[in-house]
Coordinates of C-alpha atoms and ligand atoms in Angstrom, one line a residue:
X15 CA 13.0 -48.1 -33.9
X16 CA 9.8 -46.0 -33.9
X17 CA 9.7 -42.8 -31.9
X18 CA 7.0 -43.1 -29.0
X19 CA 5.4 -39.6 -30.4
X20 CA 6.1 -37.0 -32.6
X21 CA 5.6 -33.2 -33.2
X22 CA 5.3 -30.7 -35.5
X23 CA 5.6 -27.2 -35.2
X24 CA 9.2 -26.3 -34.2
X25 CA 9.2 -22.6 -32.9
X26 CA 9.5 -21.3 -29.1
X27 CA 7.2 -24.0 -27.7
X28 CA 7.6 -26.9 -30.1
X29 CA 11.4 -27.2 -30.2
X30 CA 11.6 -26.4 -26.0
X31 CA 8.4 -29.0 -25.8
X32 CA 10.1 -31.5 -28.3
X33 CA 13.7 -31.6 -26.2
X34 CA 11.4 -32.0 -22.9
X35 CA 10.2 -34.9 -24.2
X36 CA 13.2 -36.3 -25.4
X37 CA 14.6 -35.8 -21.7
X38 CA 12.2 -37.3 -19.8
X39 CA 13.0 -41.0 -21.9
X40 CA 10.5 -40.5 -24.9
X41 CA 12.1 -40.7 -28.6
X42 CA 10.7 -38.5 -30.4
X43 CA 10.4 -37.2 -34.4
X44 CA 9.9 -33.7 -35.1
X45 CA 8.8 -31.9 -38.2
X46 CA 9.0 -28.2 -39.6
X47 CA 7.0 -26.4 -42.4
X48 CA 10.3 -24.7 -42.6
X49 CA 13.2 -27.4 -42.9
X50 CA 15.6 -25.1 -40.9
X51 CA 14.0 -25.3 -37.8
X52 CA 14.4 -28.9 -38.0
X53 CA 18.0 -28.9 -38.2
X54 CA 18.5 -26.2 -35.7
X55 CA 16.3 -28.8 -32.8
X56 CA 18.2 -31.8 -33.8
X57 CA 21.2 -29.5 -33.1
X58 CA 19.9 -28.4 -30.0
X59 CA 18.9 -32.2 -29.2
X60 CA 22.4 -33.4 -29.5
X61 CA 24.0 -30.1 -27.6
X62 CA 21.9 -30.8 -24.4
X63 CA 22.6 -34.2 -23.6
X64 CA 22.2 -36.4 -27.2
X65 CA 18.8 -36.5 -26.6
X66 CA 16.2 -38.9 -28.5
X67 CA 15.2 -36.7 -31.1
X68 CA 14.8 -37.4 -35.0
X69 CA 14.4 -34.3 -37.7
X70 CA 12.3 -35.3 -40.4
X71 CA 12.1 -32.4 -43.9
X72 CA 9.4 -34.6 -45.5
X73 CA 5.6 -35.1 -43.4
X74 CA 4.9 -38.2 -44.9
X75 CA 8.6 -39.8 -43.7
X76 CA 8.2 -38.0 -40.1
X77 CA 4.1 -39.4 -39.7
X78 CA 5.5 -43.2 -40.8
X79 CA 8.3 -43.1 -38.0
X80 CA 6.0 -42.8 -34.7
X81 CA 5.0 -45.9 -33.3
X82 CA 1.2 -46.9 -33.5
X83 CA -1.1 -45.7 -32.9
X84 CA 0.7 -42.3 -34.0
X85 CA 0.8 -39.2 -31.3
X86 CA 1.8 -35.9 -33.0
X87 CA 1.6 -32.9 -30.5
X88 CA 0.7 -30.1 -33.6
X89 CA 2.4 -26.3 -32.0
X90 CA 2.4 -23.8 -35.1
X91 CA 0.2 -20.6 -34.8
X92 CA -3.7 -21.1 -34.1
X93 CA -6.0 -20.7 -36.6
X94 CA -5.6 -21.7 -40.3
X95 CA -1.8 -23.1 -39.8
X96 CA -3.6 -25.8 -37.7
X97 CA -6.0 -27.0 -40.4
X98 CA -3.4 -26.7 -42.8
X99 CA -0.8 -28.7 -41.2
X100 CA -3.7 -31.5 -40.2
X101 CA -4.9 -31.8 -43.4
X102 CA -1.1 -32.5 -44.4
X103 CA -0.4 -35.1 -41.6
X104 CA -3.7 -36.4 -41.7
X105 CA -2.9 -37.7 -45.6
X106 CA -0.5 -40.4 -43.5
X107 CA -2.4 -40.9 -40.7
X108 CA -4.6 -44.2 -40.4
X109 CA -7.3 -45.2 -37.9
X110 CA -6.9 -45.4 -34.3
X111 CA -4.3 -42.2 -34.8
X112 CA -4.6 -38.6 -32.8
X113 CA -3.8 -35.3 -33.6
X114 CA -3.3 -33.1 -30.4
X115 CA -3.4 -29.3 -31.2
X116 CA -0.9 -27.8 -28.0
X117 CA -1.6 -24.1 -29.4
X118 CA -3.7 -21.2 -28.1
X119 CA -6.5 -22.3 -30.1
X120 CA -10.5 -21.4 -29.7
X121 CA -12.4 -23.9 -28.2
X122 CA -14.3 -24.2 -31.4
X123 CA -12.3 -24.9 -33.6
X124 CA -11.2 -28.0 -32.1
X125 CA -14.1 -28.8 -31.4
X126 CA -15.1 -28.5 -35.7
X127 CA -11.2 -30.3 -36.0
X128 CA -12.3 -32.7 -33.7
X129 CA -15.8 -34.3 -35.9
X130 CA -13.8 -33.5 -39.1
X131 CA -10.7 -36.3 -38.1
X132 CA -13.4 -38.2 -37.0
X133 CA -14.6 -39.2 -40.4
X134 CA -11.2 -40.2 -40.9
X135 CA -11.1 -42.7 -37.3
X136 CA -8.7 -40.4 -35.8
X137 CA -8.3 -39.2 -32.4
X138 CA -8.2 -35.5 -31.3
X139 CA -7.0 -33.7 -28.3
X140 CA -7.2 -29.3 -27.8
X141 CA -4.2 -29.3 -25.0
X142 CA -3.4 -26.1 -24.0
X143 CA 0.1 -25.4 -22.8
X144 CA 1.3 -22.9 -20.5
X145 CA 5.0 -21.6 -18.7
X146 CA 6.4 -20.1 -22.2
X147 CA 9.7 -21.2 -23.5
X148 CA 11.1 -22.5 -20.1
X149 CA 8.1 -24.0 -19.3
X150 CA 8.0 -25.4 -22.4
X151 CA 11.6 -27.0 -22.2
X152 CA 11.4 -28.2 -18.3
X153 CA 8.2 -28.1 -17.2
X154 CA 4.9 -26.5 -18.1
X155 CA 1.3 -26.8 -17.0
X156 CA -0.7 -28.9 -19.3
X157 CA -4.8 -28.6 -20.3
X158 CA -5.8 -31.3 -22.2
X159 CA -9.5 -32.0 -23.1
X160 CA -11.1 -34.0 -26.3
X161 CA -11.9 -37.6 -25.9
X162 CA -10.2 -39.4 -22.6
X163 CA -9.4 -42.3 -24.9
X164 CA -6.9 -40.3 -26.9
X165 CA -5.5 -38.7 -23.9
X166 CA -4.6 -41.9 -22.6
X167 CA -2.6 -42.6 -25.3
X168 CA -0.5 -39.7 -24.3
X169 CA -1.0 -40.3 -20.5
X170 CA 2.5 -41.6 -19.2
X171 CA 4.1 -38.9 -21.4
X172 CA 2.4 -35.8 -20.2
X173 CA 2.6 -37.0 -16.9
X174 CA 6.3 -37.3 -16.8
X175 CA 6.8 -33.9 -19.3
X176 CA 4.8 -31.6 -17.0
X177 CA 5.8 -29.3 -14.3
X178 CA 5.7 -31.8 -10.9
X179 CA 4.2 -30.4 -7.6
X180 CA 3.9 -32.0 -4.3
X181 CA 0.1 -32.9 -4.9
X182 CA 1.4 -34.6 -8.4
X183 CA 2.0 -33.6 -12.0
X184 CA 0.2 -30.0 -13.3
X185 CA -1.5 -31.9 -15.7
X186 CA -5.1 -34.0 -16.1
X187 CA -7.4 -34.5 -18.1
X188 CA -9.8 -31.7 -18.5
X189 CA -12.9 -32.3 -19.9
X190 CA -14.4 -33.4 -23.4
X191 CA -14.3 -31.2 -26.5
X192 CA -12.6 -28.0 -26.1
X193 CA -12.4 -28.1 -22.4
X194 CA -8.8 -27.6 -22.1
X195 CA -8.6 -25.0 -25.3
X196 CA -11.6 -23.1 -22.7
X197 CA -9.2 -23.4 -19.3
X198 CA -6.4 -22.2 -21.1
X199 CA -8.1 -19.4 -22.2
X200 CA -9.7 -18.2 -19.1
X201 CA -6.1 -19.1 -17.7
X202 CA -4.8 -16.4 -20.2
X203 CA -7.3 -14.0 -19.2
X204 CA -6.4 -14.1 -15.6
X205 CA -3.2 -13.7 -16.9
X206 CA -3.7 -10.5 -18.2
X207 CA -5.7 -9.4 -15.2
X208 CA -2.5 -10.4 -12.7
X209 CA 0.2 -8.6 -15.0
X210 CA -2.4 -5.1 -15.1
X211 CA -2.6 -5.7 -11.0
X212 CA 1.2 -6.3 -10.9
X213 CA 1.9 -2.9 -13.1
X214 CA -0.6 -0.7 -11.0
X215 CA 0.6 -2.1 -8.0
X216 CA 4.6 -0.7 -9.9
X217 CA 2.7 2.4 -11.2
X218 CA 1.8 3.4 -7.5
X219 CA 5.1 2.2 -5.4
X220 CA 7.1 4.3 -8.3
X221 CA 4.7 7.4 -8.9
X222 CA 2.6 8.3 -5.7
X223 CA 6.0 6.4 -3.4
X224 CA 9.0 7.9 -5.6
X225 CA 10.0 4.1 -4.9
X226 CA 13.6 3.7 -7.4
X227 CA 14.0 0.2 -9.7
X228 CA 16.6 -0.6 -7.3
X229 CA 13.3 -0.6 -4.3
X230 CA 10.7 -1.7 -6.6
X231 CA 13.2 -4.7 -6.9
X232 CA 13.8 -5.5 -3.1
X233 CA 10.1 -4.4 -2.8
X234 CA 8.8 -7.4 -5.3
X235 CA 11.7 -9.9 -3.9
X236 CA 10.2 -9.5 -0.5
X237 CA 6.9 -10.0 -1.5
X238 CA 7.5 -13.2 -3.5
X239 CA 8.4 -14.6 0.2
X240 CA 4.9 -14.0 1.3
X241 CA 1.4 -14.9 0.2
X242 CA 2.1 -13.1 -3.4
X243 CA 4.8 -15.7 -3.9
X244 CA 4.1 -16.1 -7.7
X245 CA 6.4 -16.3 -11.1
X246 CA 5.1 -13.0 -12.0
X247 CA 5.7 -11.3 -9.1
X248 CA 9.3 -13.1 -9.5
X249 CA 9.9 -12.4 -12.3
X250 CA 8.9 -8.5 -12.0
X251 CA 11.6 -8.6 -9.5
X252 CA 13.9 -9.5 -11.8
X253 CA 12.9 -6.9 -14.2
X254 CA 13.7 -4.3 -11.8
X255 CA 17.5 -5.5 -11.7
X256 CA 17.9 -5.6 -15.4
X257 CA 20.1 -2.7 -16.8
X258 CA 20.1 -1.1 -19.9
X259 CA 22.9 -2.5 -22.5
X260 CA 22.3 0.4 -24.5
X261 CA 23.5 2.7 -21.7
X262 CA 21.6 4.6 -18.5
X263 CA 19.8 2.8 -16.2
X264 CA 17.7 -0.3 -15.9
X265 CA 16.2 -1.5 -19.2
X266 CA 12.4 -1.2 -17.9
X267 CA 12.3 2.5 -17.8
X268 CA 13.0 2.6 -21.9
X269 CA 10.5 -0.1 -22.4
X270 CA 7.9 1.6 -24.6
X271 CA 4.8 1.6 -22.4
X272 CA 2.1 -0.3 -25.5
X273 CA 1.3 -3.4 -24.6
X274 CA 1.5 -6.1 -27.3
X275 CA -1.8 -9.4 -27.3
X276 CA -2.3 -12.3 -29.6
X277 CA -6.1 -12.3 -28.9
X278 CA -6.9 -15.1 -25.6
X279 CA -7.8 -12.2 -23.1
X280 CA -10.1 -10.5 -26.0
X281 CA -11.8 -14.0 -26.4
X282 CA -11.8 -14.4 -22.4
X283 CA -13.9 -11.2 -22.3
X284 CA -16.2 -12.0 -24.9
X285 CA -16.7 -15.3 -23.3
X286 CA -17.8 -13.3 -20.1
X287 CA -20.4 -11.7 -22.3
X288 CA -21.2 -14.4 -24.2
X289 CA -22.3 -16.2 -20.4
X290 CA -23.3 -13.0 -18.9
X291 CA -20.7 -13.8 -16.0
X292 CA -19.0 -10.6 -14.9
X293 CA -15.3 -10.8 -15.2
X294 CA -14.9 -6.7 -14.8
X295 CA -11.3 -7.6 -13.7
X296 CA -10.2 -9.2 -16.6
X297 CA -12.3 -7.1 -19.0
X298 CA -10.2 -4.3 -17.4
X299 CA -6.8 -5.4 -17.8
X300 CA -8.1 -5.9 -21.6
X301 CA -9.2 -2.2 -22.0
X302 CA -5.7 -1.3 -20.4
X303 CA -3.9 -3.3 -23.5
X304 CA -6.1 -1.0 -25.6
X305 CA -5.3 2.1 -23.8
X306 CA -1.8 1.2 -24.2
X307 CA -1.6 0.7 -27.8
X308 CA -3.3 5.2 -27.8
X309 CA 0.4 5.8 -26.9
X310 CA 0.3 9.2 -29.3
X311 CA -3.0 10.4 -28.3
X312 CA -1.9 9.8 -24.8
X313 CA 0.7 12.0 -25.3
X314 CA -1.1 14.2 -26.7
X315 CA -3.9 14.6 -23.9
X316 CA -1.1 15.1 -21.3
X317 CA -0.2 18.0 -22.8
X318 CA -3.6 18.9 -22.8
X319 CA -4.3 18.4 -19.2
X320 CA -0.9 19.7 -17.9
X321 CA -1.4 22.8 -19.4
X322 CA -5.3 23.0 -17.0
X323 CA -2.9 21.9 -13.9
X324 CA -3.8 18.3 -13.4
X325 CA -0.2 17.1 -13.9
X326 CA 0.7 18.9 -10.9
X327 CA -1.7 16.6 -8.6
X328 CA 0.7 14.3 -7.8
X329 CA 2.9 17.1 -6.0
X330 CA 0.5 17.5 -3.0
X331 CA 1.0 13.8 -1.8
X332 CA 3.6 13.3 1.2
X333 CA 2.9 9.3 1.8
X334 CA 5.2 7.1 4.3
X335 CA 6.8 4.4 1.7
X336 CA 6.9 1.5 4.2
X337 CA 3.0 2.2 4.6
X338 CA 2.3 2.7 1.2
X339 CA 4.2 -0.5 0.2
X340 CA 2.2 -2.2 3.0
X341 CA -1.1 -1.1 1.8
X342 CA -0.2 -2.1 -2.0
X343 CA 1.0 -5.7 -0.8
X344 CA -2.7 -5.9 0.4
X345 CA -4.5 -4.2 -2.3
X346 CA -2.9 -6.3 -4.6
X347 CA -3.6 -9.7 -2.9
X348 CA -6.9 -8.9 -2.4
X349 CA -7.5 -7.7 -5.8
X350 CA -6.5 -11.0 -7.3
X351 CA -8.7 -12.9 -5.1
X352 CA -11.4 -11.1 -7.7
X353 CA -9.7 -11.9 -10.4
X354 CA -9.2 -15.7 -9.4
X355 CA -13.2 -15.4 -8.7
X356 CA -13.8 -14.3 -12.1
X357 CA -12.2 -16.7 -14.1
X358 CA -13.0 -19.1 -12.4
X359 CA -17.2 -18.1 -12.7
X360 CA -16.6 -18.0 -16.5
X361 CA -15.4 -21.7 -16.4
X362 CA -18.1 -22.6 -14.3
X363 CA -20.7 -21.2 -16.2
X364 CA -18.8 -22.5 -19.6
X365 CA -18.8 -25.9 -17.9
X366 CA -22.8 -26.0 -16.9
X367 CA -23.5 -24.6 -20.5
X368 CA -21.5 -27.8 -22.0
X369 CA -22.1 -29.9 -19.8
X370 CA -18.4 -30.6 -19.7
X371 CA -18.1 -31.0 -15.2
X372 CA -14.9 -29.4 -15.1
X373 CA -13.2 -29.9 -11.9
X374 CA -12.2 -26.8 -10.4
X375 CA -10.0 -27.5 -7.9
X376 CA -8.3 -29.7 -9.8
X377 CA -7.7 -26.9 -12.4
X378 CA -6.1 -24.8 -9.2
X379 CA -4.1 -27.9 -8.8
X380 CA -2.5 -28.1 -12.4
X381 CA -2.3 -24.1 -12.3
X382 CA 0.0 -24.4 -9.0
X383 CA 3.4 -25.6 -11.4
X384 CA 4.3 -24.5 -14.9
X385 CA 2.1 -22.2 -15.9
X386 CA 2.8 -17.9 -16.3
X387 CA -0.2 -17.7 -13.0
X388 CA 1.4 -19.9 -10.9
X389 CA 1.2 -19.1 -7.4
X390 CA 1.3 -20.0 -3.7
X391 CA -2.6 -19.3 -3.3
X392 CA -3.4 -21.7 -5.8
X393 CA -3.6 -24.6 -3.3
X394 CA -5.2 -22.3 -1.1
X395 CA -8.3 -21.7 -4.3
X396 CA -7.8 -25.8 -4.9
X397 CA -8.3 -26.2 -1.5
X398 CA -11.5 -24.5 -1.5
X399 CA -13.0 -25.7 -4.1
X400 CA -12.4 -29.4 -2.7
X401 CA -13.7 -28.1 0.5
X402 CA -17.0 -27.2 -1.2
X403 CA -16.8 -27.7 -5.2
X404 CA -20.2 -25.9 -5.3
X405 CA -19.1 -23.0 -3.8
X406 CA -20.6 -20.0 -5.7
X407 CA -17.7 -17.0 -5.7
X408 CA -14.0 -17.9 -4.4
X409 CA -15.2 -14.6 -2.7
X410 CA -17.3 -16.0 -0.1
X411 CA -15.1 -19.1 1.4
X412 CA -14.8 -18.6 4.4
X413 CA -11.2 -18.8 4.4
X414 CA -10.6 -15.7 1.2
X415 CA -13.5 -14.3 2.4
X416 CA -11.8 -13.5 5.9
X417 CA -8.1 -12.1 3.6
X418 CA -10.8 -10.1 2.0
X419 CA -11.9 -8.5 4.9
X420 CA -8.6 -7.8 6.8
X421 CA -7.7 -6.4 3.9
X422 CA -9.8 -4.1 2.7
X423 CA -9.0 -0.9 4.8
X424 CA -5.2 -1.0 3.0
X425 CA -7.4 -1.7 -0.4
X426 CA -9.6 0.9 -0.3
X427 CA -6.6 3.3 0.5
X428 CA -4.4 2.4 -2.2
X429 CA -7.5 3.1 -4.5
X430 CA -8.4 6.5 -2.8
X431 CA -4.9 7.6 -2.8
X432 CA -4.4 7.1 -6.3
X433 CA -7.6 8.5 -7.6
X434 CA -7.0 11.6 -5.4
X435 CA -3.1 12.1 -7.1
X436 CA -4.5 11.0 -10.9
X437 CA -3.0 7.7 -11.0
X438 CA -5.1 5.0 -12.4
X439 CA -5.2 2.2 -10.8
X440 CA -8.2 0.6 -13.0
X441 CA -7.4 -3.3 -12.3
X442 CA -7.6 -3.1 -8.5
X443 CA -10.3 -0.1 -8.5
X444 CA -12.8 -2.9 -10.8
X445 CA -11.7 -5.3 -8.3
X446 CA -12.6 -3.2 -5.5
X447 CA -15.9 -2.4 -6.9
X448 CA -16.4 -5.9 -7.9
X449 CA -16.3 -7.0 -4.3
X450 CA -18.5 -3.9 -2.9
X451 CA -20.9 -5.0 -5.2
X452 CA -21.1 -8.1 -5.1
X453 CA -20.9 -8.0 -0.9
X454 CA -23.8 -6.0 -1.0
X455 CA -27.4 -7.3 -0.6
X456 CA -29.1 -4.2 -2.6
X457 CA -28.1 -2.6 -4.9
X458 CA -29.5 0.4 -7.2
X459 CA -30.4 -1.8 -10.3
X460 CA -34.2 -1.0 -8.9
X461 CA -34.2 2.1 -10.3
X462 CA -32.3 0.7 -13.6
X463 CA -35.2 -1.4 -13.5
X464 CA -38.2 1.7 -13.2
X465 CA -36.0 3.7 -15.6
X466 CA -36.2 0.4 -18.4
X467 CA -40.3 -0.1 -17.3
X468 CA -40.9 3.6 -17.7
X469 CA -39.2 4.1 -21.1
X470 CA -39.7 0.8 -22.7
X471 CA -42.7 -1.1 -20.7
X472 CA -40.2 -4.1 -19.7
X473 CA -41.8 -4.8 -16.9
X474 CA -40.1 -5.5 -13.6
X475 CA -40.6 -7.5 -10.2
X476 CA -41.2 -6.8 -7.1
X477 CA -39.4 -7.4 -3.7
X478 CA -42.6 -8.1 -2.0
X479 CA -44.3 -10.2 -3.8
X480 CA -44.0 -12.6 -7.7
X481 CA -44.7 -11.5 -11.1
X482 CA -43.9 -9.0 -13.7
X483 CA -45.4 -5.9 -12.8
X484 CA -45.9 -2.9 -15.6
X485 CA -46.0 1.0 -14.1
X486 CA -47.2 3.8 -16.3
X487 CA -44.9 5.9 -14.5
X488 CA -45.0 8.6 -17.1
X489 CA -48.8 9.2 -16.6
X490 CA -48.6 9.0 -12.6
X491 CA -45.6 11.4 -12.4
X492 CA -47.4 13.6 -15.1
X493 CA -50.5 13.9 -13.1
X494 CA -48.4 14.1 -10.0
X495 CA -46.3 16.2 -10.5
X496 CA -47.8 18.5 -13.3
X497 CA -50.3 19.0 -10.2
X498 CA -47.8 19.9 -7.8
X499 CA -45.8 22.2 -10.4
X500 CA -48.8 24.2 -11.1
X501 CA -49.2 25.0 -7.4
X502 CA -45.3 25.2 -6.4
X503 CA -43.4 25.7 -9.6
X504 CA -41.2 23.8 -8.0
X505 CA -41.3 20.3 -9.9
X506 CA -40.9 19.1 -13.5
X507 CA -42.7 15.9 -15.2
X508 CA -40.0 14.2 -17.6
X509 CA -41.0 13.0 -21.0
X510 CA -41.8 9.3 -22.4
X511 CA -39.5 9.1 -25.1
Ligands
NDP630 N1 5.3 -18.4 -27.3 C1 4.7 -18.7 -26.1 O1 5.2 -18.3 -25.0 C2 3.5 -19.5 -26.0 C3 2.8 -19.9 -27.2 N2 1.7 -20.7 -27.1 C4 0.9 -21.1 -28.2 O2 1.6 -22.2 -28.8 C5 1.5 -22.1 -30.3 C6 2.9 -22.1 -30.9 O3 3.5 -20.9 -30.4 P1 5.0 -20.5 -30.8 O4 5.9 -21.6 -30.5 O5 5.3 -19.1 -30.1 O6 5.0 -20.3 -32.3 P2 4.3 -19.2 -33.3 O7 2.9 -19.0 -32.8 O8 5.1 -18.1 -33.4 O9 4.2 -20.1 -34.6 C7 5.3 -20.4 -35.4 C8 5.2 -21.8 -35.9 O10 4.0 -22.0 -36.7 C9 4.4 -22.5 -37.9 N3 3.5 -22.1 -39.0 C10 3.0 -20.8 -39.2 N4 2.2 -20.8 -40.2 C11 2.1 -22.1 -40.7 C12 1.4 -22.7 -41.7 N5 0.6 -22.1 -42.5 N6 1.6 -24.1 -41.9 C13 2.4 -24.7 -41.1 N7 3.1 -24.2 -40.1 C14 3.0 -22.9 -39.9 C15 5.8 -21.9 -38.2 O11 6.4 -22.7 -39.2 P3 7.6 -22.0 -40.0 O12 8.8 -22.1 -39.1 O13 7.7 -22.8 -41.2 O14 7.2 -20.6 -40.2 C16 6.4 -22.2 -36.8 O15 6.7 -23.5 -36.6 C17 0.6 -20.9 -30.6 O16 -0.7 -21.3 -30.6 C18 0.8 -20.0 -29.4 O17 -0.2 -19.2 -29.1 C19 1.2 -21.1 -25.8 C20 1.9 -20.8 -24.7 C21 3.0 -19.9 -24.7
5RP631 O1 -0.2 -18.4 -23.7 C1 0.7 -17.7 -23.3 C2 1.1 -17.8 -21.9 O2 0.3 -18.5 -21.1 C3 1.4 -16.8 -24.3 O3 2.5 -16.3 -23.8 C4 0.5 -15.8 -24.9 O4 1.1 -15.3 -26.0 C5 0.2 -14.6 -24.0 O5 -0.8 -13.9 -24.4 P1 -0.7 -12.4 -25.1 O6 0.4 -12.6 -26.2 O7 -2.0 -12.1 -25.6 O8 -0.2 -11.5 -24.0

């Protein structure tokens, strides 16, 4: 009998995605560049349960045993493995057909994918695919976009595959083109801004709080009972429990302190710019992989700066731990309201540009099982963006914008406290900053504005009344104040250029 779908690509997420499958009533064939991954899922098929799943060594054999028209979920590394691997399948795929791409792929290249298998009357989807190898295997969050004919021929199996939470499956259908490749991204980004908020929140308890792994872990525990109830901040818990196999204490303290990227929170950031939406959270928590990777030079400079005294800053602190942990609990929430608010502009803005309407609650909605950010607040963001799905900044709902407020006393003395002792904390401080400037109805880009008119004649625009206005500022001030130096000697004219 034909399998109901197949897929190709059998590392970490293809195998774990393939046996999900299988489980949930769906036979399934499965495919390898490499023939030993193959034999290794079959394995693993028939070790957890005899599970409908078929290995196939030869593409043509593996296309010509799905059921029509053909499904094959493609999961091998983005970029040139995907064309490659189409261009195989696509030799034994016939009209009606679809290719869906479940990788970390940019948006435009499924969208290029998606004209070039037209020619050929084939389907294409750009699903992106979130919650790792567990997620993978039991349950993950699923972003599917392309045409909404192709994914209905996938409907009743995503549906059933994906992590379930009370308000349904954490999966729908996200928007045409490379909608869902676009959500996952921006999903990845906020990913990278919750894990820098999660390590500086670590980074204070265990520096400026002398908190041990053993407190760090009761410390995160707790917290995942509350309103930061999240997998990250669960898993982090866990982390803190784990000893070292190799001898001494827990494991996390002889992780080396680089942190490793394949490249979504890079194009996350140049999406922001790209759309001129600011995403200084996110952006952030990209510069910290950077500033990671300088793990020499950091060395280095510490040996520099100890030597002129400021390693010893931390030694004047005395703080109370319960307080302190208090105050971080609330610096952190708070500072991934931002975050959340951020990625969540970019997709607006991505969406207006495309014209794709992407739903943002219902993206909270999918986001709340499955996925790496999957948290408690997400119904809490879904619900207010259903409340008002125009709303311009997550910031200003009345209901975030209220946990913003109580908040911000223990905020802004997390951030204080660690800028006075010379721990960064650069992911809540952006955060911080992000909401004092965007809470505030002037700001100083006037004089950004005079500086640009006087040194470039860009004109600017008035608060009293419309149009572009030019100043020869350099002229007045000249006459000005080359008038008043001659008398006082006190004042100096700058110069044009
Ligand atoms: N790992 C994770 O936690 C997550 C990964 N993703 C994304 O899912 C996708 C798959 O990830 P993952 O499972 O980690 O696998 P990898 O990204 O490590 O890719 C390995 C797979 O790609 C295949 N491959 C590599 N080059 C080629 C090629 N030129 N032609 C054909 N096949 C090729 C490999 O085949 P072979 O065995 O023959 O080498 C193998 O099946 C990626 O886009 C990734 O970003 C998304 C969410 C989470
Ligand atoms: O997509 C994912 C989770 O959602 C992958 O785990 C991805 O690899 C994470 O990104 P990076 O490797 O850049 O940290």
């Amino acid at each position: 009998m034909a399998s109901r779908i197949g897929l190709a690509g059998l590392a970490v997420m293809g195998q774990n995605l393939a046996l999900n499958i299988a489980e949930k009533g769906f036979p399934i064939s499965v495919y390898n560049r490499s023939p030993a991954k193959v034999e290794e899922t079959v394995e693993r098929a028939k070790a957890e349960g005899d599970l409908p799943v078929r290995g196939f060594k030869d593409a043509g054999e593996f296309v010509r045993s799905i059921q029509r028209p053909r499904c094959v979920i493609i999961l091998v590394k983005a970029g040139a493995p995907v064309d490659q691997t189409i261009e195989l399948l696509a030799q034994f795929m016939e009209k009606g057909d679809c290719v869906i791409d479940g990788g970390n792929e940019w948006y435009e290249n499924t969208e290029r994918r998606m004209e070039a298998v037209k020619a050929k009357g084939l389907l294409y989807l750009g699903m992106g695919v979130s919650g790792g190898e567990e997620g993978a295997r039991h349950g993950p969050s699923m972003m599917p976009g392309g045409a909404l004919e192709a994914y209905k021929l996938i409907e009743d199996v995503v549906k059933k595959v994906a992590a379930q939470v009370e308000d349904g499956p954490c999966v729908t259908f996200v928007g045409p083109g490379g909608a869902g490749n676009f959500v996952k991204m921006v999903h990845n980004g906020i990913e990278y801004g919750d894990m820098e908020l999660i390590a500086e929140a670590y980074d204070v308890l265990k520096s400026v709080g002398g908190l041990s792994n053993k407190e760090l872990h009761e410390t995160f525990f707790e917290w995942n009972k509350g309103e930061l109830e999240s997998f990250l901040v669960e898993i982090t818990a866990d982390i803190f429990a784990v000893p070292d196999d190799k001898g001494g204490s827990e494991l996390v303290d002889k992780v080396l302190d680089k942190t490793g990227m394949k490249g979504t929170g890079k194009w996350t950031v140049q999406q922001g710019a790209e759309l001129s939406v600011a995403i200084s959270t996110i952006a952030t928590s990209l510069d910290l992989r950077f500033l990671s990777g300088l793990k020499d030079e950091r060395v280095a400079a510490s040996k520099v700066f100890k030597e002129l005294g400021v390693g010893d800053l931390l030694k004047k602190v005395k703080v109370d731990k319960k307080e302190l942990i208090d105050n971080v609990r609330k610096a952190l929430y708070a500072s991934k309201i931002c975050s959340y608010a951020q990625g969540m502009n970019l997709i607006r803005a991505k969406s207006i540009e495309k014209g794709w309407n992407l739903n943002l609650g219902e993206l909270a909605r999918i986001w709340k099982g499955g996925c790496i950010i999957r948290a408690k607040f997400l119904d809490r963001i879904k619900q207010a963006y259903d409340r008002n799905p125009k709303l311009a900044s997550l910031l200003i709902d009345p209901e975030f914008a209220k946990e913003m407020v109580e908040r911000q006393g223990s905020w802004r003395k997390v951030v204080s406290l660690a800028i006075e002792v010379g721990v960064s904390t650069p992911g809540m401080s952006a955060s911080l900053a992000y909401f004092d400037t965007y809470r505030r109805g002037r700001l100083p880009a006037n004089l950004v504005q005079a500086q640009r008119d006087y040194f470039g004649s860009h004109t600017y625009e008035r608060t009293d009344m419309n149009g572009a206005f030019h100043t020869e500022w350099y002229k007045i001030a000249k006459k000005l104040l080359g008038e008043k130096a001659a008398t006082t000697g006190e004042l100096h004219v700058g110069s044009k250029e």
